[in-house]
CSV table of C-alpha atoms in Angstrom, one decimal:
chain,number,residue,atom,x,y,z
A,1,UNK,CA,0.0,0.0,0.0
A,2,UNK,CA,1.3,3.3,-0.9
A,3,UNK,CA,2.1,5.7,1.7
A,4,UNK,CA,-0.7,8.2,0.6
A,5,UNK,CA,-3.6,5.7,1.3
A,6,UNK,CA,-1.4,4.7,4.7
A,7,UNK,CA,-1.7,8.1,5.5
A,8,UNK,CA,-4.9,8.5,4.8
A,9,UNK,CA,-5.5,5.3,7.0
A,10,UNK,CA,-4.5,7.2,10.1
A,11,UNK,CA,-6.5,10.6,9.9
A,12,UNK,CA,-9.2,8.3,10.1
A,13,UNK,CA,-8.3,6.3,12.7
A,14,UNK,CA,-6.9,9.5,14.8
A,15,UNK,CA,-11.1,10.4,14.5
A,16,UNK,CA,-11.9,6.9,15.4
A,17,UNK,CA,-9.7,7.3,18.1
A,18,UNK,CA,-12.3,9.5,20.0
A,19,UNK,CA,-14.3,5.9,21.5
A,20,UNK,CA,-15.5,5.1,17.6
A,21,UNK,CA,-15.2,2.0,16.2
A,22,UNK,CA,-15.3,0.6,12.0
A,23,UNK,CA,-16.1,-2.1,10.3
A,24,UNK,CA,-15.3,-2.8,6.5
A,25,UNK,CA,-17.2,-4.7,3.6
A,26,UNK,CA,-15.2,-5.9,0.7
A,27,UNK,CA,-15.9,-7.2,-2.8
A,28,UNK,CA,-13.4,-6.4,-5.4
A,29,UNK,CA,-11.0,-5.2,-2.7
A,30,UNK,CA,-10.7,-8.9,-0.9
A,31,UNK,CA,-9.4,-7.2,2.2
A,32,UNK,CA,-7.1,-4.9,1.3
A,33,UNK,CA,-8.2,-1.7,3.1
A,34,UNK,CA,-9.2,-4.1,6.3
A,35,UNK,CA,-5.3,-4.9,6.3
A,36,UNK,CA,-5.0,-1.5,5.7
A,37,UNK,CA,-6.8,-0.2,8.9
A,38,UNK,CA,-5.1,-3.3,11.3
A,39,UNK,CA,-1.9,-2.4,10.4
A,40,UNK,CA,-2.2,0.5,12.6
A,41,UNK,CA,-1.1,-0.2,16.0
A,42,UNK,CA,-3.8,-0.7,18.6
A,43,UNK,CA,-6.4,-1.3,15.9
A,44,UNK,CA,-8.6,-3.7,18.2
A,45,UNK,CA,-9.7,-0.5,20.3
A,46,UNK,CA,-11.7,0.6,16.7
A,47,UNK,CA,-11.9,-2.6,15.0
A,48,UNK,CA,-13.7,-5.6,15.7
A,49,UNK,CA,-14.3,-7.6,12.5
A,50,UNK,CA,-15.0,-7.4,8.8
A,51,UNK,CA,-16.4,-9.2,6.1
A,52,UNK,CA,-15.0,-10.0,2.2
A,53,UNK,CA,-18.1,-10.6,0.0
A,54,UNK,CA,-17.3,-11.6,-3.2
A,55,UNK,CA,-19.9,-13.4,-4.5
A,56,UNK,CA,-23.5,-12.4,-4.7
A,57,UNK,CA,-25.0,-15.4,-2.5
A,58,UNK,CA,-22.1,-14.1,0.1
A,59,UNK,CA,-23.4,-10.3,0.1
A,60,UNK,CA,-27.1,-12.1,0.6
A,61,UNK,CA,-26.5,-14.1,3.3
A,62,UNK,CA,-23.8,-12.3,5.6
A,63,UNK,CA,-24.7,-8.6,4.6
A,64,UNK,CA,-28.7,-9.0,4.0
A,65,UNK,CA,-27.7,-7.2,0.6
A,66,UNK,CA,-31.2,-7.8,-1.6
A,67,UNK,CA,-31.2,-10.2,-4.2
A,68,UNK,CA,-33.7,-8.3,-6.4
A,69,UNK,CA,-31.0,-5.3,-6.1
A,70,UNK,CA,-28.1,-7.2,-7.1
A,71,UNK,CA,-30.2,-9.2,-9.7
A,72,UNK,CA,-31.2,-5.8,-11.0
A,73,UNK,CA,-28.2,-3.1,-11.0
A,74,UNK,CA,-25.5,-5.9,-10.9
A,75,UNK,CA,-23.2,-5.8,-7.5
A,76,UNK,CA,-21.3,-3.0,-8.7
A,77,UNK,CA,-23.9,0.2,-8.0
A,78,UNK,CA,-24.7,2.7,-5.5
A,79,UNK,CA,-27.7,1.3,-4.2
A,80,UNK,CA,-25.9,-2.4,-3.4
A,81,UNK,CA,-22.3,-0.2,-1.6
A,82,UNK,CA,-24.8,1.3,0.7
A,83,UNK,CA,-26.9,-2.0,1.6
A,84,UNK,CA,-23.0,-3.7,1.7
A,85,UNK,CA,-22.1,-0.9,4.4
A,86,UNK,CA,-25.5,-1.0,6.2
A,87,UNK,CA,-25.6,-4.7,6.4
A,88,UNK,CA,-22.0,-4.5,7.9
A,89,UNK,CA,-22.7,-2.2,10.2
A,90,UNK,CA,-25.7,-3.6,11.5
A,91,UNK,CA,-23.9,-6.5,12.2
A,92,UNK,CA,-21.0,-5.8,13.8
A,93,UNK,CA,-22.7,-3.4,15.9
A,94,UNK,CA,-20.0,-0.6,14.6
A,95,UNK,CA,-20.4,3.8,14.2
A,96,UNK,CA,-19.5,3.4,11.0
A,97,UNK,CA,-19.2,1.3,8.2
A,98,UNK,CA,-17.1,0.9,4.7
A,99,UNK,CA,-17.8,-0.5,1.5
A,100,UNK,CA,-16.2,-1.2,-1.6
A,101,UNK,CA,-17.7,-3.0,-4.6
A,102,UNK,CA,-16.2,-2.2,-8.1
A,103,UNK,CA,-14.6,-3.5,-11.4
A,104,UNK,CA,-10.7,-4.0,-10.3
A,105,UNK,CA,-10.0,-5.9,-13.9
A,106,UNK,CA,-8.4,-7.1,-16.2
A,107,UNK,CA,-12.0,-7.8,-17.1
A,108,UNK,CA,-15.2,-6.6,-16.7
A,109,UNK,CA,-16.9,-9.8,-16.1
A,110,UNK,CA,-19.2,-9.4,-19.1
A,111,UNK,CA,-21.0,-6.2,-17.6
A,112,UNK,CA,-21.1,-2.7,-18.9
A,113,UNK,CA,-19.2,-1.4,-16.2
A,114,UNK,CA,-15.4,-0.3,-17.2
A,115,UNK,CA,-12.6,-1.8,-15.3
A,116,UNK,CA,-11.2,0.4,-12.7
A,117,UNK,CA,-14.9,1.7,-11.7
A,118,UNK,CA,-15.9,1.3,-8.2
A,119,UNK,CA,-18.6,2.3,-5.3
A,120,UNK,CA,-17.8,3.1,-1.8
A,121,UNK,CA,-20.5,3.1,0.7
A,122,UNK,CA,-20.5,5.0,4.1
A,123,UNK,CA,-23.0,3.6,6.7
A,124,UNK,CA,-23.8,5.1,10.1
A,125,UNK,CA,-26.6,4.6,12.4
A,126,UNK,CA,-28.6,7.6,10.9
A,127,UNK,CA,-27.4,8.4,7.7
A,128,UNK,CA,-25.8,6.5,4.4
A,129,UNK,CA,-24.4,7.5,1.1
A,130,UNK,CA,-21.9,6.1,-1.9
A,131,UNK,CA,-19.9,7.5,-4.0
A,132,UNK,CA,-18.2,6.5,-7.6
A,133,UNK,CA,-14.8,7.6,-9.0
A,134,UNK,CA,-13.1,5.8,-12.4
A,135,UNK,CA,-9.5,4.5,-11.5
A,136,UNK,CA,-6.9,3.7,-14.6
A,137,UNK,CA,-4.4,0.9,-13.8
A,138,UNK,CA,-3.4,-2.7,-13.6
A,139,UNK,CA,-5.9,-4.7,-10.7
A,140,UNK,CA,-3.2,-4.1,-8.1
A,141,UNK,CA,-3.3,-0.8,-9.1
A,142,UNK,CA,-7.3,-0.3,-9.0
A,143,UNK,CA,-7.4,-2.3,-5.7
A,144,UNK,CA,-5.0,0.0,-4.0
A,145,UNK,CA,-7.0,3.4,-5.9
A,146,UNK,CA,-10.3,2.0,-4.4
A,147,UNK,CA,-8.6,1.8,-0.7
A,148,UNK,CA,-7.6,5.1,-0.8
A,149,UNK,CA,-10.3,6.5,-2.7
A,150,UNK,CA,-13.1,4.1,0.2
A,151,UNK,CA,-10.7,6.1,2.8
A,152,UNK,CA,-10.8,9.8,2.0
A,153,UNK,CA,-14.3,9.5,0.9
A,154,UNK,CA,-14.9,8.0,5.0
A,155,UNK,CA,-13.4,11.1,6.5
A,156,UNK,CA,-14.7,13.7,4.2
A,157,UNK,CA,-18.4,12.1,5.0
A,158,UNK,CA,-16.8,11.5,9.0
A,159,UNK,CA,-16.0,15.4,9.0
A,160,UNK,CA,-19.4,16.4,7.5
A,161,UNK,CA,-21.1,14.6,10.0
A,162,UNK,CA,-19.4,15.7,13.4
A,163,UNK,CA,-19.8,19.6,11.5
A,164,UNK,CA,-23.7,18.7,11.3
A,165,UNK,CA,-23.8,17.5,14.3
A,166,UNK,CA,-22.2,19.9,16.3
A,167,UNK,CA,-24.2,22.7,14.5
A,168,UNK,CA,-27.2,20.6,15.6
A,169,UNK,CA,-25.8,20.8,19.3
A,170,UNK,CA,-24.9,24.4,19.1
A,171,UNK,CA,-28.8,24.8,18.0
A,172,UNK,CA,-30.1,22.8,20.9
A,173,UNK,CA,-28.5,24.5,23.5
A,174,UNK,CA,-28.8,28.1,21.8
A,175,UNK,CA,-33.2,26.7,21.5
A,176,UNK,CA,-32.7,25.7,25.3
A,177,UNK,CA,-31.1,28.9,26.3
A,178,UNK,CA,-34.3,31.1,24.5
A,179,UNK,CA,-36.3,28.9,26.1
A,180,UNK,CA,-34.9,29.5,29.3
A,181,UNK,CA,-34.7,32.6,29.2
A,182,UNK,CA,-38.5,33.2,27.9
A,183,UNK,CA,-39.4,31.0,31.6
A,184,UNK,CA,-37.1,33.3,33.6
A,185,UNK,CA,-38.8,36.6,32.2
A,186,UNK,CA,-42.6,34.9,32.2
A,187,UNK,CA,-41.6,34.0,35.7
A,188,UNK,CA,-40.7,37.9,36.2
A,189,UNK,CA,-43.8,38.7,35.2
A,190,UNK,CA,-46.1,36.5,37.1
A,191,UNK,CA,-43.9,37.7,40.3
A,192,UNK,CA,-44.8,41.3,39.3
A,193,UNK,CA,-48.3,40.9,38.8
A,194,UNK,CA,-48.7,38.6,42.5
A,195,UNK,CA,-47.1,41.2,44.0
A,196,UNK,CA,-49.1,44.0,42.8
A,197,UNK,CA,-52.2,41.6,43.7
A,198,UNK,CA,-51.1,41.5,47.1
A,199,UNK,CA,-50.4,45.1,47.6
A,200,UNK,CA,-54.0,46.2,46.5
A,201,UNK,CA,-55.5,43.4,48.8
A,202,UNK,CA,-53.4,44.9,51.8
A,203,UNK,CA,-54.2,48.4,50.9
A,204,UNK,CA,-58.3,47.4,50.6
A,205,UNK,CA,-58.3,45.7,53.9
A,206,UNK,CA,-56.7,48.3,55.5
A,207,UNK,CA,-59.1,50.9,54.6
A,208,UNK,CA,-61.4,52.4,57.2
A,209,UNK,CA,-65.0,51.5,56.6
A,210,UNK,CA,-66.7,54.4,59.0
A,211,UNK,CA,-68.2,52.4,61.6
A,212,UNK,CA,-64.9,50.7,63.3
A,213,UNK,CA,-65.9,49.6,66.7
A,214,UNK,CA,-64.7,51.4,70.2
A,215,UNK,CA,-63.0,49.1,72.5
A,216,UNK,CA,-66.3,48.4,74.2
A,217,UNK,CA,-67.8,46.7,70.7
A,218,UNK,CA,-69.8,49.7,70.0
A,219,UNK,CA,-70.1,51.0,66.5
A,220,UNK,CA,-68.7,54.7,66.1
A,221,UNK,CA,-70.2,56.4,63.4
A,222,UNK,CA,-68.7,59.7,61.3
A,223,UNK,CA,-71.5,62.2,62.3
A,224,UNK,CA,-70.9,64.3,64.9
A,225,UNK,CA,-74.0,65.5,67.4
A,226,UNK,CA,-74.5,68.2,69.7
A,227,UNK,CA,-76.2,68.5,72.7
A,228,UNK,CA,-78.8,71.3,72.4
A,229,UNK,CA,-79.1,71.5,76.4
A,230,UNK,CA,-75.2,72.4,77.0
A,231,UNK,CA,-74.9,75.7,77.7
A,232,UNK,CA,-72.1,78.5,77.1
A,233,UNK,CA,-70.3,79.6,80.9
């Protein structure tokens, strides 16, 4: 393996690195980018097992790839790379998944497909996508091109998805902080309006009424009488 795909090899693994862990699916490849990946020190922390599928009844029973699919757009398409990195993933219980199916030559196997074509599917537990590229060369030569190719197009997608979701977290907690803040100032509000409650009660029940009693329970009224028999000195 050259030293551009070896390098490529370890960006991923330094995002792996993070508690993540891989699994591979290989057609055309038999392998090679596993070998790839597990010649990396310490690969056991991110890698737990892979399969090499290179026969149609293969990718049916050990990647539940559809036979209707492959029957239909031939192993080598977009649709059978994802349900080859699904199936992997689903299986080995990994974050993400690789796949390569492709055309690595001298022939084409009878199919329309040119040698040195290939699909690489990227599995996660919420998302999936392949892509294509055409490679020129010998079959060692393809088979090393798909590797690297399989392994930049897993961190571009890797990177893509940690951006999304850390724009999704950055939304959560900016939605959680509005939120919050809409409580405190609602809160505010009904604190206000208790308050000013409270005060009109307290003035109300303080006000006199004009017949308070004396100490002796006797009402004392606001008019004011006089005595027509006192007399001036």
């Amino acid at each position: 393996m050259d030293e551009e795909a070896q390098a490529a090899a370890a960006r991923l693994v330094r995002r792996l690195k993070g508690g993540y862990t891989v699994t591979i699916a290989e057609s055309c490849t038999g392998g090679l980018l596993a070998s790839t990946l597990t010649d990396i020190a310490g690969a056991s922390a991110w890698f737990n097992q892979s399969w090499v599928t290179y026969s149609y009844e293969a990718k049916i029973k050990e990647l539940n790839v559809s036979r209707e699919l492959l029957e239909k757009k031939g192993a080598v398409s977009a649709e059978v790379a994802i349900q080859m990195a699904q199936g992997a993933r689903a299986r080995a219980n990994a974050d993400i998944a690789i796949s390569i199916t492709g055309i690595a030559g001298p022939g084409n196997d009878g199919t329309s497909k040119k040698v040195g074509y290939v699909y690489v599917g990227i599995a996660s537990k919420t998302w999936a996508i392949a892509e294509a590229t055409q490679i020129g060369g010998n079959r060692q030569e393809n088979k090393e091109g798909f590797v690297h190719f399989a392994l930049l197009t897993a961190i571009r997608h890797w990177d893509q998805a940690m951006e999304l979701a850390e724009e999704n977290r950055l939304k959560d907690l900016e939605e959680r902080e509005t939120k919050a803040r809409e409580n405190a100032l609602a809160e505010i509000e009904r604190n206000k309006r208790a308050a000013a409650a409270a005060q009109e009660t307290a003035w109300q029940s303080q006000t006199w009424s004009g017949k308070n009693r004396d100490s002796e329970g006797k009402e004392i009224g606001i008019d004011v009488h006089w005595d027509d028999e006192l007399q001036e000195d």
